[in-house]
Amino acid sequence: MMRRVPFAWLLPVSLLVSLLACLAVCPVSGALAQEKPESPEVHDESPFIIRYVEITGSISPAQTDFLQSAMDAASNEGAGLLIIRLDTPGGSGEAMRDMVRLILNAPVPVAVWVGPAGAHAASAGVFIVAAADVAAMAPQTTIGAASPVGPGGEDIKGTMETKVKNDIMSFIRGVAEARGRNVQWYEEAVDKAVSITAKEAVLKHVVDLIADSPDDLIQQLGKRGIPYHGESIRFDPDTVVIHQQEPGFRHAFLAWLLDPQVAYFLLLGGMAGLFFELATPGAILPGVLGGLSMLLALYAMSILPTNAAGLIIILFGLVLFLLELHVTSYGLLSVAGVVSLFVGSVILFKSGQGAEGVDMLTIIVTVSGVSLLLLLAVWLAAKAHRARPSGGSEGMLGTRGVVQRWSGGRGTILAHGELWNAVSEEAGEYAAGDVVRVLRVDGLTLEVMLEEPSDTIHPAHPSHPAHSTTTKGDS
């Protein structure tokens, strides 16, 4: 006979079995929980994006705008590095400062590579190299000669030299200290215009390394890391994807327009075109081209480091030439206009803003050429004014004309190059070629009288002084 288990014992036994089962399962679950995160620990194989941009030629606001667009693209695409290939003789001091500020505050690490072989980072380029997180140079390249000069490359003298040099030295000192580079050498590059090779630059801790090419630079940075905000960013060079920043039409056009010499040529050429149109109205094309050139030049002048006084003096010279058209000065106004163009051109660009500007020879040649064009326009305008035919009712009185056809006491005559209806109270008929004199004007009809019969003068080429006199009004 089977013994029945009391219900009172069934519940505690069930709870005990459940508890033992939980204790047995929990360690297994915990182990599984610890093993599960192992899959995300696999190394991320996503590519390391590098944005590559080339800054060559003179440093200008257009180059600054190009660099800004490259940094924006690098930030938007999540790039891990921006490489700048640099080859420059220098340029605008203000544009250089803007570039340095962009690099120091860049959203991604910035490496500046001076290359390829034969390239150089002179003047403003020295500051750009100093500001980079990583500074590299190719073999057979140079860096240095950062002394401030005038807009045409001439030396700055006196107090201005001391003022500009001290300001630039303090600026580059702060940049070099921030990047942990040889502060003394960078100061000497400004103070003494020293220049060194790539090998010397590495030995003197002016730059960080020598790289034969951008690919070589990437390989070295992948091994040594990229210093950025106190950390070292490492990447696998084999996973690198390079996106090159190409200049669009806007950047290429700005680079051309913001060249100081181009802006200067546009300014004076535009003035000549506008003056020619004002002096000899009707040509149209010189006025249109001149106006467009002036607008482009004024836009460039608003960005380039220019002196407003120089621009005003140049425009004053144009006013003097315009006055020459209406005032008899025996050439004095024209001479004053030439002097104004020259003086304004000399002081147009501010001193100490970069190695590029307008040199004295270019100024002399340009001012001479433009002055000759303006004087030619003045001469043509004066000649046209003296030869202007008389016209109007009062101007026609007493003038001569040549009969073209005549019948029944009326016909047409040629006077001042125009055909007029004419009548006469004289008896008899006129023959074609007869020369007549105007007695009265009645609207568009002239009353004439015979002065020279056709047998004394050729009908097609009348010789009479009225064609060379000047009277009131235009025909």
Tab-separated table of C-alpha atoms in Angstrom:
chain	number	residue	atom	x	y	z
A	1	MET	CA	0.000	0.000	0.000
A	2	MET	CA	1.499	3.264	-1.158
A	3	ARG	CA	2.014	5.887	1.448
A	4	ARG	CA	0.670	9.284	0.490
A	5	VAL	CA	2.964	12.317	0.806
A	6	PRO	CA	1.401	15.077	2.803
A	7	PHE	CA	0.638	18.237	0.813
A	8	ALA	CA	2.362	20.322	3.466
A	9	TRP	CA	5.732	18.857	2.485
A	10	LEU	CA	5.219	19.283	-1.273
A	11	LEU	CA	5.555	23.060	-1.382
A	12	PRO	CA	8.899	23.334	0.492
A	13	VAL	CA	10.429	20.576	-1.632
A	14	SER	CA	9.355	22.314	-4.863
A	15	LEU	CA	10.865	25.596	-3.726
A	16	LEU	CA	14.120	23.850	-2.808
A	17	VAL	CA	14.370	22.173	-6.225
A	18	SER	CA	13.678	25.473	-8.002
A	19	LEU	CA	16.344	27.244	-5.959
A	20	LEU	CA	18.948	24.592	-6.768
A	21	ALA	CA	18.062	24.827	-10.463
A	22	CYS	CA	18.515	28.617	-10.441
A	23	LEU	CA	21.868	28.319	-8.727
A	24	ALA	CA	22.988	25.836	-11.345
A	25	VAL	CA	21.799	27.905	-14.309
A	26	CYS	CA	22.971	31.378	-13.166
A	27	PRO	CA	26.717	30.719	-13.469
A	28	VAL	CA	26.167	29.439	-16.999
A	29	SER	CA	24.129	32.524	-17.878
A	30	GLY	CA	26.791	34.767	-16.361
A	31	ALA	CA	29.491	33.067	-18.386
A	32	LEU	CA	27.442	33.459	-21.532
A	33	ALA	CA	26.865	37.109	-20.694
A	34	GLN	CA	30.593	37.661	-20.345
A	35	GLU	CA	31.357	35.849	-23.593
A	36	LYS	CA	28.739	37.707	-25.649
A	37	PRO	CA	30.556	41.144	-25.819
A	38	GLU	CA	33.621	39.532	-27.387
A	39	SER	CA	32.251	40.101	-30.913
A	40	PRO	CA	32.400	43.987	-30.741
A	41	GLU	CA	36.053	43.838	-29.689
A	42	VAL	CA	37.044	42.932	-33.237
A	43	HIS	CA	39.179	45.798	-34.658
A	44	ASP	CA	37.217	48.311	-36.729
A	45	GLU	CA	38.188	47.951	-40.373
A	46	SER	CA	36.596	51.269	-41.472
A	47	PRO	CA	38.936	53.433	-43.612
A	48	PHE	CA	40.994	56.284	-42.165
A	49	ILE	CA	40.059	59.318	-44.269
A	50	ILE	CA	42.705	61.917	-45.148
A	51	ARG	CA	41.832	65.183	-46.877
A	52	TYR	CA	44.674	66.414	-49.140
A	53	VAL	CA	44.997	70.015	-50.369
A	54	GLU	CA	47.698	71.889	-52.276
A	55	ILE	CA	48.611	75.490	-51.420
A	56	THR	CA	51.032	76.792	-54.033
A	57	GLY	CA	52.051	80.227	-55.243
A	58	SER	CA	51.495	83.485	-53.450
A	59	ILE	CA	49.547	83.405	-50.184
A	60	SER	CA	46.389	85.443	-50.716
A	61	PRO	CA	42.830	85.666	-49.387
A	62	ALA	CA	41.828	83.274	-52.174
A	63	GLN	CA	44.217	80.654	-50.772
A	64	THR	CA	42.762	81.212	-47.311
A	65	ASP	CA	39.262	80.639	-48.663
A	66	PHE	CA	40.468	77.460	-50.395
A	67	LEU	CA	41.988	76.154	-47.153
A	68	GLN	CA	38.785	76.939	-45.256
A	69	SER	CA	36.751	74.909	-47.745
A	70	ALA	CA	39.179	71.979	-47.359
A	71	MET	CA	38.834	72.078	-43.573
A	72	ASP	CA	35.054	72.189	-43.813
A	73	ALA	CA	35.096	69.175	-46.125
A	74	ALA	CA	37.447	67.284	-43.786
A	75	SER	CA	35.190	67.985	-40.824
A	76	ASN	CA	32.006	66.999	-42.665
A	77	GLU	CA	33.392	63.687	-43.907
A	78	GLY	CA	34.924	62.754	-40.549
A	79	ALA	CA	38.515	62.842	-41.792
A	80	GLY	CA	41.246	61.972	-39.339
A	81	LEU	CA	43.924	64.162	-40.929
A	82	LEU	CA	44.340	67.117	-43.286
A	83	ILE	CA	47.565	67.183	-45.312
A	84	ILE	CA	48.653	70.476	-46.889
A	85	ARG	CA	51.251	70.385	-49.643
A	86	LEU	CA	52.981	73.758	-49.458
A	87	ASP	CA	55.181	75.525	-51.999
A	88	THR	CA	55.132	79.306	-51.675
A	89	PRO	CA	57.418	82.337	-51.942
A	90	GLY	CA	55.272	84.190	-49.403
A	91	GLY	CA	52.438	86.635	-49.863
A	92	SER	CA	49.948	88.703	-47.930
A	93	GLY	CA	50.635	89.046	-44.226
A	94	GLU	CA	46.946	89.301	-43.386
A	95	ALA	CA	46.108	86.175	-45.406
A	96	MET	CA	48.971	84.354	-43.681
A	97	ARG	CA	47.611	85.235	-40.246
A	98	ASP	CA	44.173	83.986	-41.278
A	99	MET	CA	45.680	80.687	-42.435
A	100	VAL	CA	47.615	80.257	-39.196
A	101	ARG	CA	44.436	80.858	-37.189
A	102	LEU	CA	42.607	78.264	-39.270
A	103	ILE	CA	45.336	75.664	-38.682
A	104	LEU	CA	45.646	76.342	-34.954
A	105	ASN	CA	41.881	75.956	-34.523
A	106	ALA	CA	41.328	73.212	-37.092
A	107	PRO	CA	38.674	70.551	-36.323
A	108	VAL	CA	41.123	67.835	-37.471
A	109	PRO	CA	44.900	67.389	-37.139
A	110	VAL	CA	46.866	69.277	-39.795
A	111	ALA	CA	50.126	68.118	-41.378
A	112	VAL	CA	52.057	70.510	-43.631
A	113	TRP	CA	54.430	68.934	-46.135
A	114	VAL	CA	56.816	71.196	-48.070
A	115	GLY	CA	57.327	69.425	-51.363
A	116	PRO	CA	58.146	68.046	-53.807
A	117	ALA	CA	61.915	68.406	-54.234
A	118	GLY	CA	62.753	71.971	-55.212
A	119	ALA	CA	59.818	73.485	-53.328
A	120	HIS	CA	60.232	76.055	-50.581
A	121	ALA	CA	58.339	77.630	-47.712
A	122	ALA	CA	59.523	81.222	-47.635
A	123	SER	CA	58.221	84.319	-45.899
A	124	ALA	CA	54.549	83.660	-45.033
A	125	GLY	CA	55.076	79.949	-45.675
A	126	VAL	CA	57.341	79.715	-42.600
A	127	PHE	CA	54.428	80.687	-40.351
A	128	ILE	CA	52.150	78.089	-41.928
A	129	VAL	CA	54.732	75.345	-41.332
A	130	ALA	CA	55.217	76.466	-37.732
A	131	ALA	CA	51.472	76.272	-37.033
A	132	ALA	CA	51.013	72.669	-38.220
A	133	ASP	CA	50.479	69.744	-35.840
A	134	VAL	CA	52.998	67.863	-37.990
A	135	ALA	CA	55.623	69.713	-40.063
A	136	ALA	CA	57.428	67.754	-42.762
A	137	MET	CA	59.673	68.547	-45.706
A	138	ALA	CA	60.793	66.673	-48.786
A	139	PRO	CA	64.502	66.309	-49.533
A	140	GLN	CA	66.033	69.225	-51.496
A	141	THR	CA	63.536	71.725	-50.129
A	142	THR	CA	64.159	74.869	-48.077
A	143	ILE	CA	62.437	76.929	-45.425
A	144	GLY	CA	63.125	80.417	-44.102
A	145	ALA	CA	63.601	84.040	-45.176
A	146	ALA	CA	60.574	85.324	-43.290
A	147	SER	CA	61.664	88.944	-42.898
A	148	PRO	CA	58.890	91.447	-43.672
A	149	VAL	CA	59.202	93.347	-46.936
A	150	GLY	CA	57.249	95.944	-48.838
A	151	PRO	CA	54.536	95.140	-51.367
A	152	GLY	CA	57.015	95.092	-54.239
A	153	GLY	CA	59.614	93.037	-52.371
A	154	GLU	CA	61.636	96.078	-51.279
A	155	ASP	CA	63.139	96.451	-47.806
A	156	ILE	CA	61.287	98.381	-45.117
A	157	LYS	CA	63.346	101.057	-43.421
A	158	GLY	CA	63.335	102.996	-40.174
A	159	THR	CA	60.638	102.903	-37.545
A	160	MET	CA	58.247	100.978	-39.771
A	161	GLU	CA	60.769	98.142	-40.084
A	162	THR	CA	61.151	97.880	-36.302
A	163	LYS	CA	57.420	98.048	-35.735
A	164	VAL	CA	56.500	95.414	-38.309
A	165	LYS	CA	59.380	93.089	-37.437
A	166	ASN	CA	58.657	93.100	-33.697
A	167	ASP	CA	54.999	92.374	-34.325
A	168	ILE	CA	55.764	89.438	-36.614
A	169	MET	CA	58.468	88.037	-34.318
A	170	SER	CA	56.092	87.968	-31.369
A	171	PHE	CA	53.490	86.249	-33.531
A	172	ILE	CA	55.780	83.472	-34.750
A	173	ARG	CA	57.252	83.053	-31.259
A	174	GLY	CA	53.822	82.238	-29.886
A	175	VAL	CA	53.071	79.797	-32.710
A	176	ALA	CA	56.400	77.954	-32.372
A	177	GLU	CA	56.033	77.692	-28.592
A	178	ALA	CA	52.534	76.253	-28.958
A	179	ARG	CA	53.864	73.508	-31.238
A	180	GLY	CA	57.050	72.850	-29.237
A	181	ARG	CA	59.424	73.830	-32.033
A	182	ASN	CA	62.725	75.735	-32.143
A	183	VAL	CA	61.580	79.223	-31.166
A	184	GLN	CA	65.038	80.768	-31.583
A	185	TRP	CA	65.386	79.669	-35.180
A	186	TYR	CA	61.921	80.906	-36.130
A	187	GLU	CA	62.767	84.300	-34.640
A	188	GLU	CA	65.999	84.393	-36.643
A	189	ALA	CA	64.051	83.566	-39.807
A	190	VAL	CA	62.153	86.814	-39.268
A	191	ASP	CA	64.970	88.942	-37.841
A	192	LYS	CA	67.878	87.780	-40.025
A	193	ALA	CA	66.056	86.137	-42.942
A	194	VAL	CA	67.925	82.838	-42.418
A	195	SER	CA	67.031	79.862	-44.597
A	196	ILE	CA	67.896	76.170	-44.163
A	197	THR	CA	67.492	72.835	-45.940
A	198	ALA	CA	65.148	70.024	-44.955
A	199	LYS	CA	67.921	68.027	-43.269
A	200	GLU	CA	69.030	71.030	-41.221
A	201	ALA	CA	65.422	71.789	-40.321
A	202	VAL	CA	64.968	68.331	-38.778
A	203	LEU	CA	68.267	68.522	-36.872
A	204	LYS	CA	67.337	71.963	-35.483
A	205	HIS	CA	63.793	70.813	-34.538
A	206	VAL	CA	62.291	73.316	-36.951
A	207	VAL	CA	60.201	70.555	-38.561
A	208	ASP	CA	59.378	67.049	-37.377
A	209	LEU	CA	60.452	64.763	-40.190
A	210	ILE	CA	61.570	64.321	-43.792
A	211	ALA	CA	59.182	62.578	-46.193
A	212	ASP	CA	59.855	61.872	-49.845
A	213	SER	CA	56.188	62.047	-50.810
A	214	PRO	CA	52.708	62.312	-49.296
A	215	ASP	CA	52.525	58.501	-49.257
A	216	ASP	CA	55.807	58.344	-47.353
A	217	LEU	CA	54.465	60.924	-44.911
A	218	ILE	CA	51.326	58.831	-44.331
A	219	GLN	CA	53.384	55.695	-43.700
A	220	GLN	CA	55.563	57.479	-41.134
A	221	LEU	CA	52.611	59.086	-39.366
A	222	GLY	CA	50.859	55.729	-39.156
A	223	LYS	CA	53.807	54.354	-37.208
A	224	ARG	CA	54.664	57.340	-34.998
A	225	GLY	CA	51.161	58.760	-34.519
A	226	ILE	CA	49.724	62.234	-34.985
A	227	PRO	CA	49.996	64.634	-32.025
A	228	TYR	CA	46.672	66.377	-31.485
A	229	HIS	CA	45.488	68.173	-28.341
A	230	GLY	CA	47.923	66.298	-26.107
A	231	GLU	CA	47.077	62.872	-27.533
A	232	SER	CA	48.579	60.678	-30.237
A	233	ILE	CA	46.267	59.510	-33.004
A	234	ARG	CA	47.345	56.247	-34.609
A	235	PHE	CA	45.991	54.574	-37.713
A	236	ASP	CA	46.728	51.756	-40.110
A	237	PRO	CA	48.276	53.232	-43.296
A	238	ASP	CA	46.823	50.334	-45.285
A	239	THR	CA	43.267	51.496	-44.530
A	240	VAL	CA	43.833	55.099	-45.605
A	241	VAL	CA	41.480	56.710	-48.128
A	242	ILE	CA	42.711	60.029	-49.567
A	243	HIS	CA	40.242	62.680	-50.729
A	244	GLN	CA	41.932	65.480	-52.667
A	245	GLN	CA	40.514	68.992	-52.495
A	246	GLU	CA	40.276	70.406	-56.008
A	247	PRO	CA	39.934	74.158	-56.587
A	248	GLY	CA	36.663	75.066	-58.275
A	249	PHE	CA	36.098	77.897	-60.718
A	250	ARG	CA	35.367	80.317	-57.880
A	251	HIS	CA	38.669	79.661	-56.126
A	252	ALA	CA	40.639	79.791	-59.377
A	253	PHE	CA	38.997	83.085	-60.357
A	254	LEU	CA	39.592	84.611	-56.930
A	255	ALA	CA	43.224	83.506	-56.994
A	256	TRP	CA	43.639	85.328	-60.309
A	257	LEU	CA	41.659	88.415	-59.305
A	258	LEU	CA	43.321	88.884	-55.914
A	259	ASP	CA	46.800	89.030	-57.380
A	260	PRO	CA	47.882	92.643	-56.627
A	261	GLN	CA	49.285	93.185	-60.118
A	262	VAL	CA	46.104	91.913	-61.784
A	263	ALA	CA	43.974	94.150	-59.563
A	264	TYR	CA	46.228	97.114	-60.379
A	265	PHE	CA	46.029	96.497	-64.135
A	266	LEU	CA	42.241	96.180	-63.936
A	267	LEU	CA	42.010	99.453	-62.009
A	268	LEU	CA	44.032	101.577	-64.418
A	269	GLY	CA	42.766	99.782	-67.518
A	270	GLY	CA	39.184	100.260	-66.367
A	271	MET	CA	39.827	103.956	-65.810
A	272	ALA	CA	41.208	104.302	-69.324
A	273	GLY	CA	38.171	102.538	-70.828
A	274	LEU	CA	35.663	104.678	-68.940
A	275	PHE	CA	37.525	107.882	-69.806
A	276	PHE	CA	37.674	106.956	-73.497
A	277	GLU	CA	33.903	106.400	-73.507
A	278	LEU	CA	33.241	109.721	-71.759
A	279	ALA	CA	35.609	111.609	-74.046
A	280	THR	CA	34.307	110.070	-77.290
A	281	PRO	CA	30.723	108.880	-76.639
A	282	GLY	CA	29.301	106.126	-78.796
A	283	ALA	CA	32.109	103.570	-78.788
A	284	ILE	CA	30.224	101.580	-76.081
A	285	LEU	CA	32.705	98.678	-75.857
A	286	PRO	CA	35.451	100.654	-74.048
A	287	GLY	CA	32.879	101.908	-71.563
A	288	VAL	CA	31.428	98.457	-70.864
A	289	LEU	CA	34.821	96.783	-70.479
A	290	GLY	CA	36.156	99.705	-68.474
A	291	GLY	CA	33.223	99.683	-66.074
A	292	LEU	CA	33.465	95.927	-65.528
A	293	SER	CA	37.222	96.153	-64.960
A	294	MET	CA	36.763	98.965	-62.454
A	295	LEU	CA	34.162	96.996	-60.489
A	296	LEU	CA	36.400	93.916	-60.332
A	297	ALA	CA	39.369	96.044	-59.300
A	298	LEU	CA	37.426	97.780	-56.532
A	299	TYR	CA	36.263	94.395	-55.217
A	300	ALA	CA	39.855	93.148	-55.151
A	301	MET	CA	41.007	96.358	-53.458
A	302	SER	CA	38.417	95.835	-50.718
A	303	ILE	CA	40.108	92.522	-49.820
A	304	LEU	CA	43.773	93.225	-50.547
A	305	PRO	CA	45.817	95.344	-48.098
A	306	THR	CA	45.454	98.678	-49.885
A	307	ASN	CA	45.686	102.316	-48.857
A	308	ALA	CA	42.475	104.249	-49.399
A	309	ALA	CA	44.564	107.395	-49.943
A	310	GLY	CA	46.337	105.794	-52.905
A	311	LEU	CA	43.035	104.820	-54.517
A	312	ILE	CA	41.590	108.312	-53.992
A	313	ILE	CA	44.660	109.966	-55.555
A	314	ILE	CA	44.398	107.694	-58.610
A	315	LEU	CA	40.709	108.569	-59.036
A	316	PHE	CA	41.609	112.251	-58.612
A	317	GLY	CA	43.995	111.868	-61.532
A	318	LEU	CA	41.081	110.618	-63.640
A	319	VAL	CA	39.059	113.701	-62.664
A	320	LEU	CA	41.920	115.956	-63.786
A	321	PHE	CA	41.955	114.309	-67.201
A	322	LEU	CA	38.177	114.790	-67.465
A	323	LEU	CA	38.566	118.489	-66.657
A	324	GLU	CA	41.091	118.749	-69.474
A	325	LEU	CA	38.204	118.123	-71.871
A	326	HIS	CA	36.365	121.276	-70.788
A	327	VAL	CA	39.026	123.622	-69.413
A	328	THR	CA	41.776	125.249	-71.448
A	329	SER	CA	44.814	124.561	-69.256
A	330	TYR	CA	47.467	124.207	-71.983
A	331	GLY	CA	48.232	120.678	-70.740
A	332	LEU	CA	48.726	121.526	-67.057
A	333	LEU	CA	45.744	119.433	-65.953
A	334	SER	CA	47.033	116.463	-67.950
A	335	VAL	CA	50.469	116.730	-66.352
A	336	ALA	CA	48.871	116.895	-62.904
A	337	GLY	CA	46.777	113.847	-63.809
A	338	VAL	CA	49.861	111.817	-64.745
A	339	VAL	CA	51.569	112.781	-61.477
A	340	SER	CA	48.462	111.782	-59.511
A	341	LEU	CA	48.339	108.381	-61.200
A	342	PHE	CA	51.989	107.744	-60.370
A	343	VAL	CA	51.834	108.881	-56.733
A	344	GLY	CA	48.610	106.978	-56.086
A	345	SER	CA	50.080	103.817	-57.613
A	346	VAL	CA	53.194	103.997	-55.437
A	347	ILE	CA	51.237	104.151	-52.170
A	348	LEU	CA	48.301	101.983	-53.276
A	349	PHE	CA	49.435	98.838	-51.432
A	350	LYS	CA	50.378	98.906	-47.764
A	351	SER	CA	54.009	98.258	-46.854
A	352	GLY	CA	55.079	95.152	-44.999
A	353	GLN	CA	52.108	93.015	-45.915
A	354	GLY	CA	53.868	90.448	-48.041
A	355	ALA	CA	56.421	89.686	-50.712
A	356	GLU	CA	54.020	90.218	-53.591
A	357	GLY	CA	52.816	93.570	-54.800
A	358	VAL	CA	53.420	96.003	-57.644
A	359	ASP	CA	57.069	96.833	-58.273
A	360	MET	CA	58.272	100.250	-59.399
A	361	LEU	CA	59.063	99.211	-62.980
A	362	THR	CA	55.528	97.873	-63.443
A	363	ILE	CA	54.094	101.105	-62.043
A	364	ILE	CA	56.184	103.276	-64.384
A	365	VAL	CA	55.312	101.249	-67.485
A	366	THR	CA	51.603	101.004	-66.612
A	367	VAL	CA	51.176	104.675	-65.717
A	368	SER	CA	53.008	105.703	-68.899
A	369	GLY	CA	50.830	103.502	-71.097
A	370	VAL	CA	47.555	104.535	-69.474
A	371	SER	CA	48.536	108.216	-69.577
A	372	LEU	CA	49.230	107.988	-73.316
A	373	LEU	CA	45.798	106.428	-73.861
A	374	LEU	CA	44.108	109.145	-71.816
A	375	LEU	CA	45.980	111.896	-73.663
A	376	LEU	CA	45.002	110.302	-76.979
A	377	ALA	CA	41.356	110.351	-75.900
A	378	VAL	CA	41.679	114.032	-74.919
A	379	TRP	CA	43.194	114.880	-78.309
A	380	LEU	CA	40.482	112.990	-80.207
A	381	ALA	CA	37.752	114.682	-78.186
A	382	ALA	CA	39.255	118.128	-78.785
A	383	LYS	CA	39.613	117.429	-82.499
A	384	ALA	CA	36.009	116.279	-82.758
A	385	HIS	CA	34.837	119.343	-80.871
A	386	ARG	CA	36.694	121.704	-83.201
A	387	ALA	CA	35.388	119.935	-86.310
A	388	ARG	CA	31.815	119.662	-85.081
A	389	PRO	CA	29.478	120.963	-87.849
A	390	SER	CA	27.131	123.825	-87.108
A	391	GLY	CA	23.406	123.203	-87.184
A	392	GLY	CA	20.030	124.369	-86.031
A	393	SER	CA	18.053	127.251	-87.438
A	394	GLU	CA	20.479	130.007	-86.474
A	395	GLY	CA	23.509	127.932	-87.368
A	396	MET	CA	22.298	127.360	-90.928
A	397	LEU	CA	21.958	131.063	-91.777
A	398	GLY	CA	24.652	132.192	-94.180
A	399	THR	CA	26.024	128.717	-94.788
A	400	ARG	CA	26.613	127.278	-98.229
A	401	GLY	CA	25.108	124.242	-99.866
A	402	VAL	CA	25.333	122.386	-103.161
A	403	VAL	CA	22.263	121.848	-105.300
A	404	GLN	CA	21.465	118.167	-105.807
A	405	ARG	CA	18.298	118.540	-107.904
A	406	TRP	CA	16.086	121.489	-108.780
A	407	SER	CA	12.782	122.051	-110.561
A	408	GLY	CA	10.135	124.740	-110.479
A	409	GLY	CA	11.855	126.973	-107.955
A	410	ARG	CA	12.449	124.265	-105.400
A	411	GLY	CA	14.625	121.190	-104.820
A	412	THR	CA	17.185	119.682	-102.445
A	413	ILE	CA	20.635	120.866	-101.451
A	414	LEU	CA	23.498	119.253	-99.542
A	415	ALA	CA	24.632	121.323	-96.565
A	416	HIS	CA	26.785	120.143	-93.660
A	417	GLY	CA	26.594	116.578	-94.955
A	418	GLU	CA	22.771	116.511	-94.873
A	419	LEU	CA	20.067	116.865	-97.520
A	420	TRP	CA	17.691	119.815	-97.052
A	421	ASN	CA	14.556	120.921	-98.862
A	422	ALA	CA	15.167	124.328	-100.396
A	423	VAL	CA	13.243	127.059	-102.254
A	424	SER	CA	14.322	130.231	-104.017
A	425	GLU	CA	12.587	133.445	-105.105
A	426	GLU	CA	15.182	134.055	-107.808
A	427	ALA	CA	14.103	133.793	-111.410
A	428	GLY	CA	15.474	130.901	-113.368
A	429	GLU	CA	16.425	127.362	-112.519
A	430	TYR	CA	19.455	126.032	-110.641
A	431	ALA	CA	21.563	123.243	-111.998
A	432	ALA	CA	22.965	120.320	-110.027
A	433	GLY	CA	26.274	121.399	-108.578
A	434	ASP	CA	25.413	125.088	-108.166
A	435	VAL	CA	26.533	126.576	-104.864
A	436	VAL	CA	23.835	128.447	-102.950
A	437	ARG	CA	23.761	130.420	-99.710
A	438	VAL	CA	21.073	130.040	-97.049
A	439	LEU	CA	19.050	133.213	-96.464
A	440	ARG	CA	16.298	132.041	-94.125
A	441	VAL	CA	15.097	128.866	-92.405
A	442	ASP	CA	11.422	127.932	-92.346
A	443	GLY	CA	11.100	124.721	-90.349
A	444	LEU	CA	12.908	122.097	-92.389
A	445	THR	CA	12.948	124.193	-95.558
A	446	LEU	CA	15.754	126.568	-96.490
A	447	GLU	CA	15.397	129.694	-98.609
A	448	VAL	CA	18.523	130.068	-100.710
A	449	MET	CA	20.088	132.234	-103.374
A	450	LEU	CA	22.641	131.392	-106.024
A	451	GLU	CA	26.254	132.130	-105.117
A	452	GLU	CA	28.400	130.140	-107.569
A	453	PRO	CA	27.184	128.474	-110.740
A	454	SER	CA	28.137	124.859	-111.367
A	455	ASP	CA	30.521	125.742	-114.177
A	456	THR	CA	32.951	127.261	-111.624
A	457	ILE	CA	33.037	124.398	-109.113
A	458	HIS	CA	32.927	120.620	-109.126
A	459	PRO	CA	29.495	119.456	-107.893
A	460	ALA	CA	30.780	116.580	-105.732
A	461	HIS	CA	33.528	118.520	-103.973
A	462	PRO	CA	32.417	122.056	-103.175
A	463	SER	CA	35.151	124.214	-101.697
A	464	HIS	CA	33.600	126.735	-99.361
A	465	PRO	CA	34.701	127.984	-95.933
A	466	ALA	CA	31.355	127.326	-94.313
A	467	HIS	CA	32.307	123.670	-93.854
A	468	SER	CA	35.250	124.613	-91.621
A	469	THR	CA	33.513	127.187	-89.424
A	470	THR	CA	31.847	126.475	-86.114
A	471	THR	CA	28.400	127.875	-85.336
A	472	LYS	CA	25.814	127.301	-82.660
A	473	GLY	CA	23.858	124.024	-82.629
A	474	ASP	CA	24.226	120.595	-84.245
A	475	SER	CA	22.676	119.538	-87.543
